[in-house]
mmCIF file with all atom_site columns, C-alpha atoms and ligand atoms in Angstrom:
data_model
loop_
_atom_site.group_PDB
_atom_site.id
_atom_site.type_symbol
_atom_site.label_atom_id
_atom_site.label_alt_id
_atom_site.label_comp_id
_atom_site.label_asym_id
_atom_site.label_entity_id
_atom_site.label_seq_id
_atom_site.pdbx_PDB_ins_code
_atom_site.Cartn_x
_atom_site.Cartn_y
_atom_site.Cartn_z
_atom_site.occupancy
_atom_site.B_iso_or_equiv
_atom_site.pdbx_formal_charge
_atom_site.auth_seq_id
_atom_site.auth_comp_id
_atom_site.auth_asym_id
_atom_site.auth_atom_id
_atom_site.pdbx_PDB_model_num
ATOM   1   C CA  . ASP G 1 1   ? 7.614   -3.975  -16.716 1.00 82.00 ? 23  ASP G CA  1
ATOM   2   C CA  . LYS G 1 2   ? 7.911   -5.441  -13.104 1.00 93.00 ? 24  LYS G CA  1
ATOM   3   C CA  . LEU G 1 3   ? 6.445   -8.969  -12.559 1.00 97.00 ? 25  LEU G CA  1
ATOM   4   C CA  . ILE G 1 4   ? 3.562   -8.927  -10.091 1.00 98.00 ? 26  ILE G CA  1
ATOM   5   C CA  . ILE G 1 5   ? 2.264   -12.111 -8.635  1.00 98.00 ? 27  ILE G CA  1
ATOM   6   C CA  . GLY G 1 6   ? -1.130  -11.534 -6.676  1.00 98.00 ? 28  GLY G CA  1
ATOM   7   C CA  . LEU G 1 7   ? -1.379  -13.992 -3.584  1.00 98.00 ? 29  LEU G CA  1
ATOM   8   C CA  . THR G 1 8   ? -4.783  -14.804 -2.223  1.00 98.00 ? 30  THR G CA  1
ATOM   9   C CA  . GLY G 1 9   ? -6.525  -17.572 -0.359  1.00 98.00 ? 31  GLY G CA  1
ATOM   10  C CA  . GLY G 1 10  ? -9.464  -17.731 2.194   1.00 97.00 ? 32  GLY G CA  1
ATOM   11  C CA  . ILE G 1 11  ? -8.975  -16.829 5.882   1.00 96.00 ? 33  ILE G CA  1
ATOM   12  C CA  . GLY G 1 12  ? -6.795  -19.364 7.393   1.00 96.00 ? 34  GLY G CA  1
ATOM   13  C CA  . SER G 1 13  ? -5.564  -20.811 4.240   1.00 98.00 ? 35  SER G CA  1
ATOM   14  C CA  . GLY G 1 14  ? -2.014  -20.066 4.909   1.00 97.00 ? 36  GLY G CA  1
ATOM   15  C CA  . LYS G 1 15  ? -1.249  -16.728 2.712   1.00 97.00 ? 37  LYS G CA  1
ATOM   16  C CA  . THR G 1 16  ? 1.188   -15.446 5.457   1.00 97.00 ? 38  THR G CA  1
ATOM   17  C CA  . ALA G 1 17  ? 2.912   -18.822 5.790   1.00 98.00 ? 39  ALA G CA  1
ATOM   18  C CA  . ALA G 1 18  ? 3.491   -18.829 1.966   1.00 98.00 ? 40  ALA G CA  1
ATOM   19  C CA  . SER G 1 19  ? 4.572   -15.246 1.687   1.00 98.00 ? 41  SER G CA  1
ATOM   20  C CA  . ASP G 1 20  ? 6.961   -15.756 4.722   1.00 98.00 ? 42  ASP G CA  1
ATOM   21  C CA  . HIS G 1 21  ? 8.758   -18.246 2.616   1.00 98.00 ? 43  HIS G CA  1
ATOM   22  C CA  . PHE G 1 22  ? 8.661   -16.314 -0.493  1.00 98.00 ? 44  PHE G CA  1
ATOM   23  C CA  . MET G 1 23  ? 10.283  -13.325 1.661   1.00 98.00 ? 45  MET G CA  1
ATOM   24  C CA  . LYS G 1 24  ? 12.870  -15.903 2.789   1.00 98.00 ? 46  LYS G CA  1
ATOM   25  C CA  . LEU G 1 25  ? 13.696  -16.658 -0.763  1.00 98.00 ? 47  LEU G CA  1
ATOM   26  C CA  . GLY G 1 26  ? 14.344  -12.984 -1.264  1.00 98.00 ? 48  GLY G CA  1
ATOM   27  C CA  . VAL G 1 27  ? 10.969  -11.889 -2.830  1.00 98.00 ? 49  VAL G CA  1
ATOM   28  C CA  . ASP G 1 28  ? 9.480   -8.335  -1.726  1.00 98.00 ? 50  ASP G CA  1
ATOM   29  C CA  . ILE G 1 29  ? 6.292   -8.731  -0.308  1.00 98.00 ? 51  ILE G CA  1
ATOM   30  C CA  . VAL G 1 30  ? 3.481   -5.978  -0.603  1.00 98.00 ? 52  VAL G CA  1
ATOM   31  C CA  . ASP G 1 31  ? 0.614   -6.939  1.950   1.00 97.00 ? 53  ASP G CA  1
ATOM   32  C CA  . ALA G 1 32  ? -2.666  -5.136  1.792   1.00 96.00 ? 54  ALA G CA  1
ATOM   33  C CA  . ASP G 1 33  ? -3.534  -6.080  5.338   1.00 94.00 ? 55  ASP G CA  1
ATOM   34  C CA  . VAL G 1 34  ? -0.521  -4.513  6.447   1.00 95.00 ? 56  VAL G CA  1
ATOM   35  C CA  . ILE G 1 35  ? -1.010  -1.441  4.375   1.00 97.00 ? 57  ILE G CA  1
ATOM   36  C CA  . ALA G 1 36  ? -4.737  -1.239  5.628   1.00 95.00 ? 58  ALA G CA  1
ATOM   37  C CA  . ARG G 1 37  ? -3.456  -0.983  9.270   1.00 95.00 ? 59  ARG G CA  1
ATOM   38  C CA  . GLU G 1 38  ? -0.380  1.471   8.371   1.00 96.00 ? 60  GLU G CA  1
ATOM   39  C CA  . ILE G 1 39  ? -2.319  3.853   6.451   1.00 97.00 ? 61  ILE G CA  1
ATOM   40  C CA  . VAL G 1 40  ? -4.681  4.600   10.025  1.00 97.00 ? 62  VAL G CA  1
ATOM   41  C CA  . LYS G 1 41  ? -1.820  5.015   12.396  1.00 96.00 ? 63  LYS G CA  1
ATOM   42  C CA  . PRO G 1 42  ? -2.112  7.844   14.808  1.00 95.00 ? 64  PRO G CA  1
ATOM   43  C CA  . ASN G 1 43  ? -1.885  11.297  13.122  1.00 93.00 ? 65  ASN G CA  1
ATOM   44  C CA  . SER G 1 44  ? -2.282  9.918   9.648   1.00 95.00 ? 66  SER G CA  1
ATOM   45  C CA  . LYS G 1 45  ? -4.429  11.648  7.139   1.00 96.00 ? 67  LYS G CA  1
ATOM   46  C CA  . THR G 1 46  ? -6.677  8.505   6.636   1.00 97.00 ? 68  THR G CA  1
ATOM   47  C CA  . LEU G 1 47  ? -7.325  8.097   10.366  1.00 97.00 ? 69  LEU G CA  1
ATOM   48  C CA  . SER G 1 48  ? -8.323  11.814  10.483  1.00 97.00 ? 70  SER G CA  1
ATOM   49  C CA  . LYS G 1 49  ? -10.746 11.143  7.658   1.00 97.00 ? 71  LYS G CA  1
ATOM   50  C CA  . VAL G 1 50  ? -12.137 7.975   9.438   1.00 97.00 ? 72  VAL G CA  1
ATOM   51  C CA  . ALA G 1 51  ? -12.567 10.371  12.714  1.00 97.00 ? 73  ALA G CA  1
ATOM   52  C CA  . GLU G 1 52  ? -14.262 12.833  10.487  1.00 97.00 ? 74  GLU G CA  1
ATOM   53  C CA  . GLN G 1 53  ? -16.689 10.451  9.172   1.00 97.00 ? 75  GLN G CA  1
ATOM   54  C CA  . PHE G 1 54  ? -17.494 8.193   12.546  1.00 96.00 ? 76  PHE G CA  1
ATOM   55  C CA  . GLY G 1 55  ? -16.851 10.931  15.265  1.00 96.00 ? 77  GLY G CA  1
ATOM   56  C CA  . ALA G 1 56  ? -13.882 11.380  17.470  1.00 94.00 ? 78  ALA G CA  1
ATOM   57  C CA  . ASP G 1 57  ? -14.894 8.687   19.898  1.00 94.00 ? 79  ASP G CA  1
ATOM   58  C CA  . ILE G 1 58  ? -13.858 6.040   17.308  1.00 96.00 ? 80  ILE G CA  1
ATOM   59  C CA  . LEU G 1 59  ? -10.429 6.572   18.458  1.00 96.00 ? 81  LEU G CA  1
ATOM   60  C CA  . LEU G 1 60  ? -8.681  5.387   21.584  1.00 96.00 ? 82  LEU G CA  1
ATOM   61  C CA  . GLU G 1 61  ? -7.219  7.769   24.232  1.00 94.00 ? 83  GLU G CA  1
ATOM   62  C CA  . ASN G 1 62  ? -3.852  7.234   23.002  1.00 95.00 ? 84  ASN G CA  1
ATOM   63  C CA  . GLY G 1 63  ? -4.962  8.387   19.333  1.00 94.00 ? 85  GLY G CA  1
ATOM   64  C CA  . GLU G 1 64  ? -5.191  5.011   18.073  1.00 96.00 ? 86  GLU G CA  1
ATOM   65  C CA  . LEU G 1 65  ? -8.289  3.581   16.085  1.00 96.00 ? 87  LEU G CA  1
ATOM   66  C CA  . ASN G 1 66  ? -10.596 1.700   18.181  1.00 96.00 ? 88  ASN G CA  1
ATOM   67  C CA  . ARG G 1 67  ? -11.049 -1.336  15.775  1.00 94.00 ? 89  ARG G CA  1
ATOM   68  C CA  . ALA G 1 68  ? -13.376 -3.144  17.790  1.00 93.00 ? 90  ALA G CA  1
ATOM   69  C CA  . LYS G 1 69  ? -15.850 -0.191  17.652  1.00 95.00 ? 91  LYS G CA  1
ATOM   70  C CA  . LEU G 1 70  ? -15.355 0.642   13.978  1.00 95.00 ? 92  LEU G CA  1
ATOM   71  C CA  . ARG G 1 71  ? -15.737 -3.121  13.564  1.00 91.00 ? 93  ARG G CA  1
ATOM   72  C CA  . GLU G 1 72  ? -19.246 -3.214  15.407  1.00 92.00 ? 94  GLU G CA  1
ATOM   73  C CA  . ARG G 1 73  ? -20.326 0.054   13.414  1.00 93.00 ? 95  ARG G CA  1
ATOM   74  C CA  . ILE G 1 74  ? -19.703 -1.317  9.953   1.00 92.00 ? 96  ILE G CA  1
ATOM   75  C CA  . PHE G 1 75  ? -20.898 -4.748  10.710  1.00 86.00 ? 97  PHE G CA  1
ATOM   76  C CA  . THR G 1 76  ? -24.420 -3.412  11.775  1.00 89.00 ? 98  THR G CA  1
ATOM   77  C CA  . ASN G 1 77  ? -24.782 -0.588  9.305   1.00 93.00 ? 99  ASN G CA  1
ATOM   78  C CA  . ASP G 1 78  ? -24.031 -0.996  5.801   1.00 94.00 ? 100 ASP G CA  1
ATOM   79  C CA  . ASP G 1 79  ? -23.736 2.845   4.854   1.00 96.00 ? 101 ASP G CA  1
ATOM   80  C CA  . ASP G 1 80  ? -21.144 2.907   7.554   1.00 96.00 ? 102 ASP G CA  1
ATOM   81  C CA  . LYS G 1 81  ? -19.593 -0.031  5.679   1.00 94.00 ? 103 LYS G CA  1
ATOM   82  C CA  . GLN G 1 82  ? -19.894 1.945   2.430   1.00 95.00 ? 104 GLN G CA  1
ATOM   83  C CA  . ALA G 1 83  ? -18.415 5.252   3.727   1.00 97.00 ? 105 ALA G CA  1
ATOM   84  C CA  . LEU G 1 84  ? -15.246 3.510   5.284   1.00 96.00 ? 106 LEU G CA  1
ATOM   85  C CA  . ASN G 1 85  ? -14.560 1.344   2.186   1.00 93.00 ? 107 ASN G CA  1
ATOM   86  C CA  . SER G 1 86  ? -14.712 4.773   0.217   1.00 95.00 ? 108 SER G CA  1
ATOM   87  C CA  . ILE G 1 87  ? -12.192 6.143   2.421   1.00 97.00 ? 109 ILE G CA  1
ATOM   88  C CA  . MET G 1 88  ? -10.035 3.219   2.831   1.00 95.00 ? 110 MET G CA  1
ATOM   89  C CA  . GLN G 1 89  ? -9.908  1.768   -0.597  1.00 93.00 ? 111 GLN G CA  1
ATOM   90  C CA  . PRO G 1 90  ? -8.271  4.781   -2.477  1.00 95.00 ? 112 PRO G CA  1
ATOM   91  C CA  . ALA G 1 91  ? -5.623  5.119   0.233   1.00 96.00 ? 113 ALA G CA  1
ATOM   92  C CA  . ILE G 1 92  ? -4.885  1.440   0.057   1.00 96.00 ? 114 ILE G CA  1
ATOM   93  C CA  . ARG G 1 93  ? -4.535  1.460   -3.578  1.00 95.00 ? 115 ARG G CA  1
ATOM   94  C CA  . TYR G 1 94  ? -2.125  4.496   -3.541  1.00 96.00 ? 116 TYR G CA  1
ATOM   95  C CA  . ALA G 1 95  ? 0.257   3.024   -0.741  1.00 97.00 ? 117 ALA G CA  1
ATOM   96  C CA  . LEU G 1 96  ? -0.098  -0.188  -2.628  1.00 97.00 ? 118 LEU G CA  1
ATOM   97  C CA  . LEU G 1 97  ? 1.122   1.084   -5.998  1.00 96.00 ? 119 LEU G CA  1
ATOM   98  C CA  . GLU G 1 98  ? 3.935   3.194   -4.078  1.00 97.00 ? 120 GLU G CA  1
ATOM   99  C CA  . GLN G 1 99  ? 5.212   -0.055  -2.403  1.00 97.00 ? 121 GLN G CA  1
ATOM   100 C CA  . LEU G 1 100 ? 4.887   -1.819  -6.023  1.00 97.00 ? 122 LEU G CA  1
ATOM   101 C CA  . ASN G 1 101 ? 7.014   0.645   -7.674  1.00 96.00 ? 123 ASN G CA  1
ATOM   102 C CA  . LYS G 1 102 ? 9.610   0.529   -4.789  1.00 97.00 ? 124 LYS G CA  1
ATOM   103 C CA  . ALA G 1 103 ? 10.121  -3.242  -4.917  1.00 97.00 ? 125 ALA G CA  1
ATOM   104 C CA  . ARG G 1 104 ? 13.438  -4.190  -5.891  1.00 96.00 ? 126 ARG G CA  1
ATOM   105 C CA  . SER G 1 105 ? 13.415  -8.026  -6.262  1.00 97.00 ? 127 SER G CA  1
ATOM   106 C CA  . GLU G 1 106 ? 13.040  -9.884  -9.585  1.00 97.00 ? 128 GLU G CA  1
ATOM   107 C CA  . TYR G 1 107 ? 9.471   -10.055 -9.086  1.00 98.00 ? 129 TYR G CA  1
ATOM   108 C CA  . VAL G 1 108 ? 7.332   -8.852  -6.355  1.00 98.00 ? 130 VAL G CA  1
ATOM   109 C CA  . ILE G 1 109 ? 4.372   -10.757 -4.374  1.00 98.00 ? 131 ILE G CA  1
ATOM   110 C CA  . LEU G 1 110 ? 1.090   -8.586  -3.534  1.00 98.00 ? 132 LEU G CA  1
ATOM   111 C CA  . SER G 1 111 ? -0.626  -10.384 -0.769  1.00 98.00 ? 133 SER G CA  1
ATOM   112 C CA  . ALA G 1 112 ? -4.189  -9.690  -0.335  1.00 97.00 ? 134 ALA G CA  1
ATOM   113 C CA  . PRO G 1 113 ? -7.041  -11.785 1.417   1.00 95.00 ? 135 PRO G CA  1
ATOM   114 C CA  . LEU G 1 114 ? -9.607  -9.778  -0.766  1.00 94.00 ? 136 LEU G CA  1
ATOM   115 C CA  . LEU G 1 115 ? -7.975  -9.449  -3.973  1.00 96.00 ? 137 LEU G CA  1
ATOM   116 C CA  . PHE G 1 116 ? -10.505 -10.293 -6.177  1.00 96.00 ? 138 PHE G CA  1
ATOM   117 C CA  . GLU G 1 117 ? -13.214 -8.667  -4.210  1.00 92.00 ? 139 GLU G CA  1
ATOM   118 C CA  . ASN G 1 118 ? -11.187 -5.516  -3.926  1.00 91.00 ? 140 ASN G CA  1
ATOM   119 C CA  . GLY G 1 119 ? -10.172 -5.829  -7.905  1.00 93.00 ? 141 GLY G CA  1
ATOM   120 C CA  . LEU G 1 120 ? -6.389  -5.810  -7.304  1.00 95.00 ? 142 LEU G CA  1
ATOM   121 C CA  . GLU G 1 121 ? -5.932  -8.733  -9.407  1.00 96.00 ? 143 GLU G CA  1
ATOM   122 C CA  . LYS G 1 122 ? -5.567  -5.984  -12.460 1.00 96.00 ? 144 LYS G CA  1
ATOM   123 C CA  . TYR G 1 123 ? -2.094  -5.100  -11.030 1.00 96.00 ? 145 TYR G CA  1
ATOM   124 C CA  . CYS G 1 124 ? -0.874  -8.643  -11.416 1.00 98.00 ? 146 CYS G CA  1
ATOM   125 C CA  . GLN G 1 125 ? 0.177   -10.416 -14.122 1.00 97.00 ? 147 GLN G CA  1
ATOM   126 C CA  . ARG G 1 126 ? -0.637  -13.882 -12.378 1.00 98.00 ? 148 ARG G CA  1
ATOM   127 C CA  . VAL G 1 127 ? -2.557  -14.676 -9.466  1.00 98.00 ? 149 VAL G CA  1
ATOM   128 C CA  . LEU G 1 128 ? -1.685  -17.539 -6.994  1.00 98.00 ? 150 LEU G CA  1
ATOM   129 C CA  . VAL G 1 129 ? -4.331  -19.017 -4.904  1.00 98.00 ? 151 VAL G CA  1
ATOM   130 C CA  . VAL G 1 130 ? -3.593  -21.001 -1.466  1.00 98.00 ? 152 VAL G CA  1
ATOM   131 C CA  . ASP G 1 131 ? -6.130  -23.543 -1.174  1.00 98.00 ? 153 ASP G CA  1
ATOM   132 C CA  . VAL G 1 132 ? -7.419  -25.578 1.510   1.00 98.00 ? 154 VAL G CA  1
ATOM   133 C CA  . PRO G 1 133 ? -10.635 -27.380 2.215   1.00 98.00 ? 155 PRO G CA  1
ATOM   134 C CA  . VAL G 1 134 ? -13.069 -25.137 4.416   1.00 97.00 ? 156 VAL G CA  1
ATOM   135 C CA  . GLU G 1 135 ? -13.045 -27.222 7.164   1.00 96.00 ? 157 GLU G CA  1
ATOM   136 C CA  . THR G 1 136 ? -9.101  -27.008 7.349   1.00 97.00 ? 158 THR G CA  1
ATOM   137 C CA  . GLN G 1 137 ? -9.788  -22.884 7.198   1.00 96.00 ? 159 GLN G CA  1
ATOM   138 C CA  . LEU G 1 138 ? -11.995 -23.344 10.381  1.00 95.00 ? 160 LEU G CA  1
ATOM   139 C CA  . GLN G 1 139 ? -9.682  -25.495 12.174  1.00 94.00 ? 161 GLN G CA  1
ATOM   140 C CA  . ARG G 1 140 ? -6.692  -23.489 11.459  1.00 95.00 ? 162 ARG G CA  1
ATOM   141 C CA  . ALA G 1 141 ? -8.038  -20.017 11.788  1.00 94.00 ? 163 ALA G CA  1
ATOM   142 C CA  . SER G 1 142 ? -10.002 -20.661 15.160  1.00 91.00 ? 164 SER G CA  1
ATOM   143 C CA  . SER G 1 143 ? -6.925  -22.290 16.825  1.00 88.00 ? 165 SER G CA  1
ATOM   144 C CA  . ARG G 1 144 ? -4.726  -19.370 15.454  1.00 85.00 ? 166 ARG G CA  1
ATOM   145 C CA  . ASP G 1 145 ? -7.102  -16.616 16.758  1.00 79.00 ? 167 ASP G CA  1
ATOM   146 C CA  . THR G 1 146 ? -9.081  -18.086 19.286  1.00 82.00 ? 168 THR G CA  1
ATOM   147 C CA  . VAL G 1 147 ? -12.260 -17.086 18.037  1.00 84.00 ? 169 VAL G CA  1
ATOM   148 C CA  . SER G 1 148 ? -15.324 -19.208 17.632  1.00 87.00 ? 170 SER G CA  1
ATOM   149 C CA  . SER G 1 149 ? -15.633 -21.391 14.378  1.00 87.00 ? 171 SER G CA  1
ATOM   150 C CA  . ASN G 1 150 ? -18.911 -19.512 14.010  1.00 91.00 ? 172 ASN G CA  1
ATOM   151 C CA  . HIS G 1 151 ? -17.153 -16.336 13.790  1.00 89.00 ? 173 HIS G CA  1
ATOM   152 C CA  . ILE G 1 152 ? -14.742 -17.664 11.307  1.00 93.00 ? 174 ILE G CA  1
ATOM   153 C CA  . GLN G 1 153 ? -17.473 -19.165 8.851   1.00 94.00 ? 175 GLN G CA  1
ATOM   154 C CA  . SER G 1 154 ? -19.033 -15.856 8.919   1.00 92.00 ? 176 SER G CA  1
ATOM   155 C CA  . ILE G 1 155 ? -16.024 -14.250 7.387   1.00 92.00 ? 177 ILE G CA  1
ATOM   156 C CA  . ILE G 1 156 ? -15.474 -17.539 5.024   1.00 95.00 ? 178 ILE G CA  1
ATOM   157 C CA  . ASP G 1 157 ? -19.019 -16.482 4.035   1.00 95.00 ? 179 ASP G CA  1
ATOM   158 C CA  . SER G 1 158 ? -18.315 -12.972 3.414   1.00 91.00 ? 180 SER G CA  1
ATOM   159 C CA  . GLN G 1 159 ? -15.350 -14.120 0.925   1.00 95.00 ? 181 GLN G CA  1
ATOM   160 C CA  . ILE G 1 160 ? -15.348 -15.197 -2.391  1.00 96.00 ? 182 ILE G CA  1
ATOM   161 C CA  . ASP G 1 161 ? -16.403 -18.991 -2.502  1.00 96.00 ? 183 ASP G CA  1
ATOM   162 C CA  . ARG G 1 162 ? -13.538 -21.615 -2.834  1.00 97.00 ? 184 ARG G CA  1
ATOM   163 C CA  . THR G 1 163 ? -14.688 -22.850 -6.327  1.00 97.00 ? 185 THR G CA  1
ATOM   164 C CA  . THR G 1 164 ? -14.669 -19.232 -7.905  1.00 97.00 ? 186 THR G CA  1
ATOM   165 C CA  . ARG G 1 165 ? -11.358 -18.429 -6.205  1.00 98.00 ? 187 ARG G CA  1
ATOM   166 C CA  . LEU G 1 166 ? -9.823  -21.378 -7.828  1.00 98.00 ? 188 LEU G CA  1
ATOM   167 C CA  . SER G 1 167 ? -11.472 -20.593 -11.347 1.00 98.00 ? 189 SER G CA  1
ATOM   168 C CA  . LYS G 1 168 ? -9.514  -17.247 -11.372 1.00 98.00 ? 190 LYS G CA  1
ATOM   169 C CA  . ALA G 1 169 ? -6.056  -18.897 -10.354 1.00 98.00 ? 191 ALA G CA  1
ATOM   170 C CA  . ASP G 1 170 ? -3.290  -19.200 -12.691 1.00 98.00 ? 192 ASP G CA  1
ATOM   171 C CA  . ASP G 1 171 ? -1.107  -21.055 -10.074 1.00 98.00 ? 193 ASP G CA  1
ATOM   172 C CA  . VAL G 1 172 ? -2.313  -22.951 -7.052  1.00 98.00 ? 194 VAL G CA  1
ATOM   173 C CA  . ILE G 1 173 ? -0.847  -23.861 -3.666  1.00 98.00 ? 195 ILE G CA  1
ATOM   174 C CA  . ASP G 1 174 ? -2.276  -26.720 -2.122  1.00 98.00 ? 196 ASP G CA  1
ATOM   175 C CA  . ASN G 1 175 ? -1.925  -26.318 1.653   1.00 98.00 ? 197 ASN G CA  1
ATOM   176 C CA  . SER G 1 176 ? -3.993  -28.998 2.890   1.00 98.00 ? 198 SER G CA  1
ATOM   177 C CA  . ALA G 1 177 ? -0.661  -31.281 4.038   1.00 98.00 ? 199 ALA G CA  1
ATOM   178 C CA  . ASP G 1 178 ? 1.926   -30.006 6.460   1.00 98.00 ? 200 ASP G CA  1
ATOM   179 C CA  . LEU G 1 179 ? 4.263   -26.867 6.016   1.00 98.00 ? 201 LEU G CA  1
ATOM   180 C CA  . THR G 1 180 ? 7.162   -28.633 4.437   1.00 98.00 ? 202 THR G CA  1
ATOM   181 C CA  . HIS G 1 181 ? 4.874   -29.657 1.499   1.00 98.00 ? 203 HIS G CA  1
ATOM   182 C CA  . LEU G 1 182 ? 4.012   -25.977 1.473   1.00 98.00 ? 204 LEU G CA  1
ATOM   183 C CA  . TYR G 1 183 ? 7.462   -24.765 1.389   1.00 98.00 ? 205 TYR G CA  1
ATOM   184 C CA  . LYS G 1 184 ? 8.111   -27.195 -1.400  1.00 98.00 ? 206 LYS G CA  1
ATOM   185 C CA  . GLN G 1 185 ? 5.610   -26.005 -3.452  1.00 98.00 ? 207 GLN G CA  1
ATOM   186 C CA  . VAL G 1 186 ? 6.582   -21.873 -2.707  1.00 98.00 ? 208 VAL G CA  1
ATOM   187 C CA  . THR G 1 187 ? 10.291  -22.960 -3.726  1.00 98.00 ? 209 THR G CA  1
ATOM   188 C CA  . GLN G 1 188 ? 8.907   -24.568 -7.075  1.00 98.00 ? 210 GLN G CA  1
ATOM   189 C CA  . LEU G 1 189 ? 6.682   -21.608 -7.745  1.00 98.00 ? 211 LEU G CA  1
ATOM   190 C CA  . HIS G 1 190 ? 9.623   -19.229 -6.990  1.00 98.00 ? 212 HIS G CA  1
ATOM   191 C CA  . ASN G 1 191 ? 11.816  -20.863 -9.775  1.00 98.00 ? 213 ASN G CA  1
ATOM   192 C CA  . LYS G 1 192 ? 8.717   -20.584 -12.159 1.00 98.00 ? 214 LYS G CA  1
ATOM   193 C CA  . TYR G 1 193 ? 8.341   -16.946 -11.481 1.00 98.00 ? 215 TYR G CA  1
ATOM   194 C CA  . LEU G 1 194 ? 12.158  -16.360 -11.691 1.00 98.00 ? 216 LEU G CA  1
ATOM   195 C CA  . THR G 1 195 ? 12.150  -17.719 -15.341 1.00 97.00 ? 217 THR G CA  1
ATOM   196 C CA  . LEU G 1 196 ? 9.078   -15.731 -16.274 1.00 97.00 ? 218 LEU G CA  1
ATOM   197 C CA  . ALA G 1 197 ? 10.681  -12.494 -14.895 1.00 97.00 ? 219 ALA G CA  1
ATOM   198 C CA  . VAL G 1 198 ? 13.510  -12.805 -16.726 1.00 90.00 ? 220 VAL G CA  1
ATOM   199 C CA  . GLY G 1 199 ? 11.299  -12.993 -19.754 1.00 74.00 ? 221 GLY G CA  1
HETATM 200 P P1  . ATP E 2 .   ? -5.628  -14.918 7.339   1.00 91.65 ? 14  ATP E P1  1
HETATM 201 O O1  . ATP E 2 .   ? -6.328  -14.572 6.234   1.00 91.65 ? 14  ATP E O1  1
HETATM 202 O O2  . ATP E 2 .   ? -6.375  -14.891 8.536   1.00 91.65 ? 14  ATP E O2  1
HETATM 203 O O3  . ATP E 2 .   ? -4.323  -13.778 7.590   1.00 91.65 ? 14  ATP E O3  1
HETATM 204 P P2  . ATP E 2 .   ? -3.700  -16.740 6.219   1.00 91.65 ? 14  ATP E P2  1
HETATM 205 O O4  . ATP E 2 .   ? -4.282  -17.079 5.037   1.00 91.65 ? 14  ATP E O4  1
HETATM 206 O O5  . ATP E 2 .   ? -2.619  -15.752 6.361   1.00 91.65 ? 14  ATP E O5  1
HETATM 207 O O6  . ATP E 2 .   ? -4.980  -16.175 7.075   1.00 91.65 ? 14  ATP E O6  1
HETATM 208 P P3  . ATP E 2 .   ? -2.033  -18.263 7.875   1.00 91.65 ? 14  ATP E P3  1
HETATM 209 O O7  . ATP E 2 .   ? -2.034  -17.198 9.165   1.00 91.65 ? 14  ATP E O7  1
HETATM 210 O O8  . ATP E 2 .   ? -0.698  -18.333 7.154   1.00 91.65 ? 14  ATP E O8  1
HETATM 211 O O9  . ATP E 2 .   ? -3.194  -17.841 6.857   1.00 91.65 ? 14  ATP E O9  1
HETATM 212 O O10 . ATP E 2 .   ? -2.561  -19.927 8.440   1.00 91.65 ? 14  ATP E O10 1
HETATM 213 C C1  . ATP E 2 .   ? -3.347  -19.695 9.408   1.00 91.65 ? 14  ATP E C1  1
HETATM 214 C C2  . ATP E 2 .   ? -2.753  -20.756 10.487  1.00 91.65 ? 14  ATP E C2  1
HETATM 215 O O11 . ATP E 2 .   ? -2.441  -22.009 10.136  1.00 91.65 ? 14  ATP E O11 1
HETATM 216 C C3  . ATP E 2 .   ? -1.757  -20.232 10.986  1.00 91.65 ? 14  ATP E C3  1
HETATM 217 O O12 . ATP E 2 .   ? -1.450  -20.540 12.661  1.00 91.65 ? 14  ATP E O12 1
HETATM 218 C C4  . ATP E 2 .   ? -0.574  -21.013 10.511  1.00 91.65 ? 14  ATP E C4  1
HETATM 219 O O13 . ATP E 2 .   ? 0.626   -21.262 11.229  1.00 91.65 ? 14  ATP E O13 1
HETATM 220 C C5  . ATP E 2 .   ? -1.205  -22.485 10.503  1.00 91.65 ? 14  ATP E C5  1
HETATM 221 N N1  . ATP E 2 .   ? -0.766  -23.218 9.073   1.00 91.65 ? 14  ATP E N1  1
HETATM 222 C C6  . ATP E 2 .   ? -0.476  -22.553 7.741   1.00 91.65 ? 14  ATP E C6  1
HETATM 223 N N2  . ATP E 2 .   ? -0.112  -23.621 6.935   1.00 91.65 ? 14  ATP E N2  1
HETATM 224 C C7  . ATP E 2 .   ? -0.402  -24.679 7.692   1.00 91.65 ? 14  ATP E C7  1
HETATM 225 C C8  . ATP E 2 .   ? 0.265   -25.795 7.122   1.00 91.65 ? 14  ATP E C8  1
HETATM 226 N N3  . ATP E 2 .   ? 0.603   -26.458 6.240   1.00 91.65 ? 14  ATP E N3  1
HETATM 227 N N4  . ATP E 2 .   ? 0.116   -26.977 8.374   1.00 91.65 ? 14  ATP E N4  1
HETATM 228 C C9  . ATP E 2 .   ? -0.250  -26.610 9.881   1.00 91.65 ? 14  ATP E C9  1
HETATM 229 N N5  . ATP E 2 .   ? -0.507  -25.496 9.841   1.00 91.65 ? 14  ATP E N5  1
HETATM 230 C C10 . ATP E 2 .   ? -0.773  -24.526 8.806   1.00 91.65 ? 14  ATP E C10 1
#
């Protein structure tokens, strides 16, 4: 069977920076966040389910999902959040498994911010955690997104805590230093995973 490596980490930890480098080394990346956006493209089956659940005014005039409005709805209403999850999670899972099956590199990376929260680690032989201190998450995420550090903090609070996440890791990237240091660790892990993939 194909070697699947789960890649996770909190907001702003450097998952994208890490997976971009794996991609440069020729590794296929399946990204749960990218899939979550793709499955609600205009005219998609999943988007029509969302519109059925939340009303047609959850769509913009161009037929795209009004993400800001949806975020507001699920932020203020737990039933709405549950309803959205029960539409999105099976659709994400289906597309994700399909992409994992199509992957042709020696091993494949499944990148998901909520890998543990959404039970996706069961598809992975190993889990790689990108780790930084919370202060670094706040700094990097707020300078990238130009949103308040309060907002970033509330996202951090909604994710699994650092200690628990680390306790579930098979491999850890320490991304507290510069990008050169990150890429070096990625390359080392790549060589390790190639060895494991050969079996
Ligand atoms: P999210 O979960 O929010 O998608 P992420 O884990 O994918 O975040 P990245 O987007 O890769 O995180 O990194 C967050 C920000 O920090 C980006 O602007 C990125 O360029 C920057 N960054 C990542 N690693 C480093 C590093 N080692 N040194 C400096 N900046 C970094």
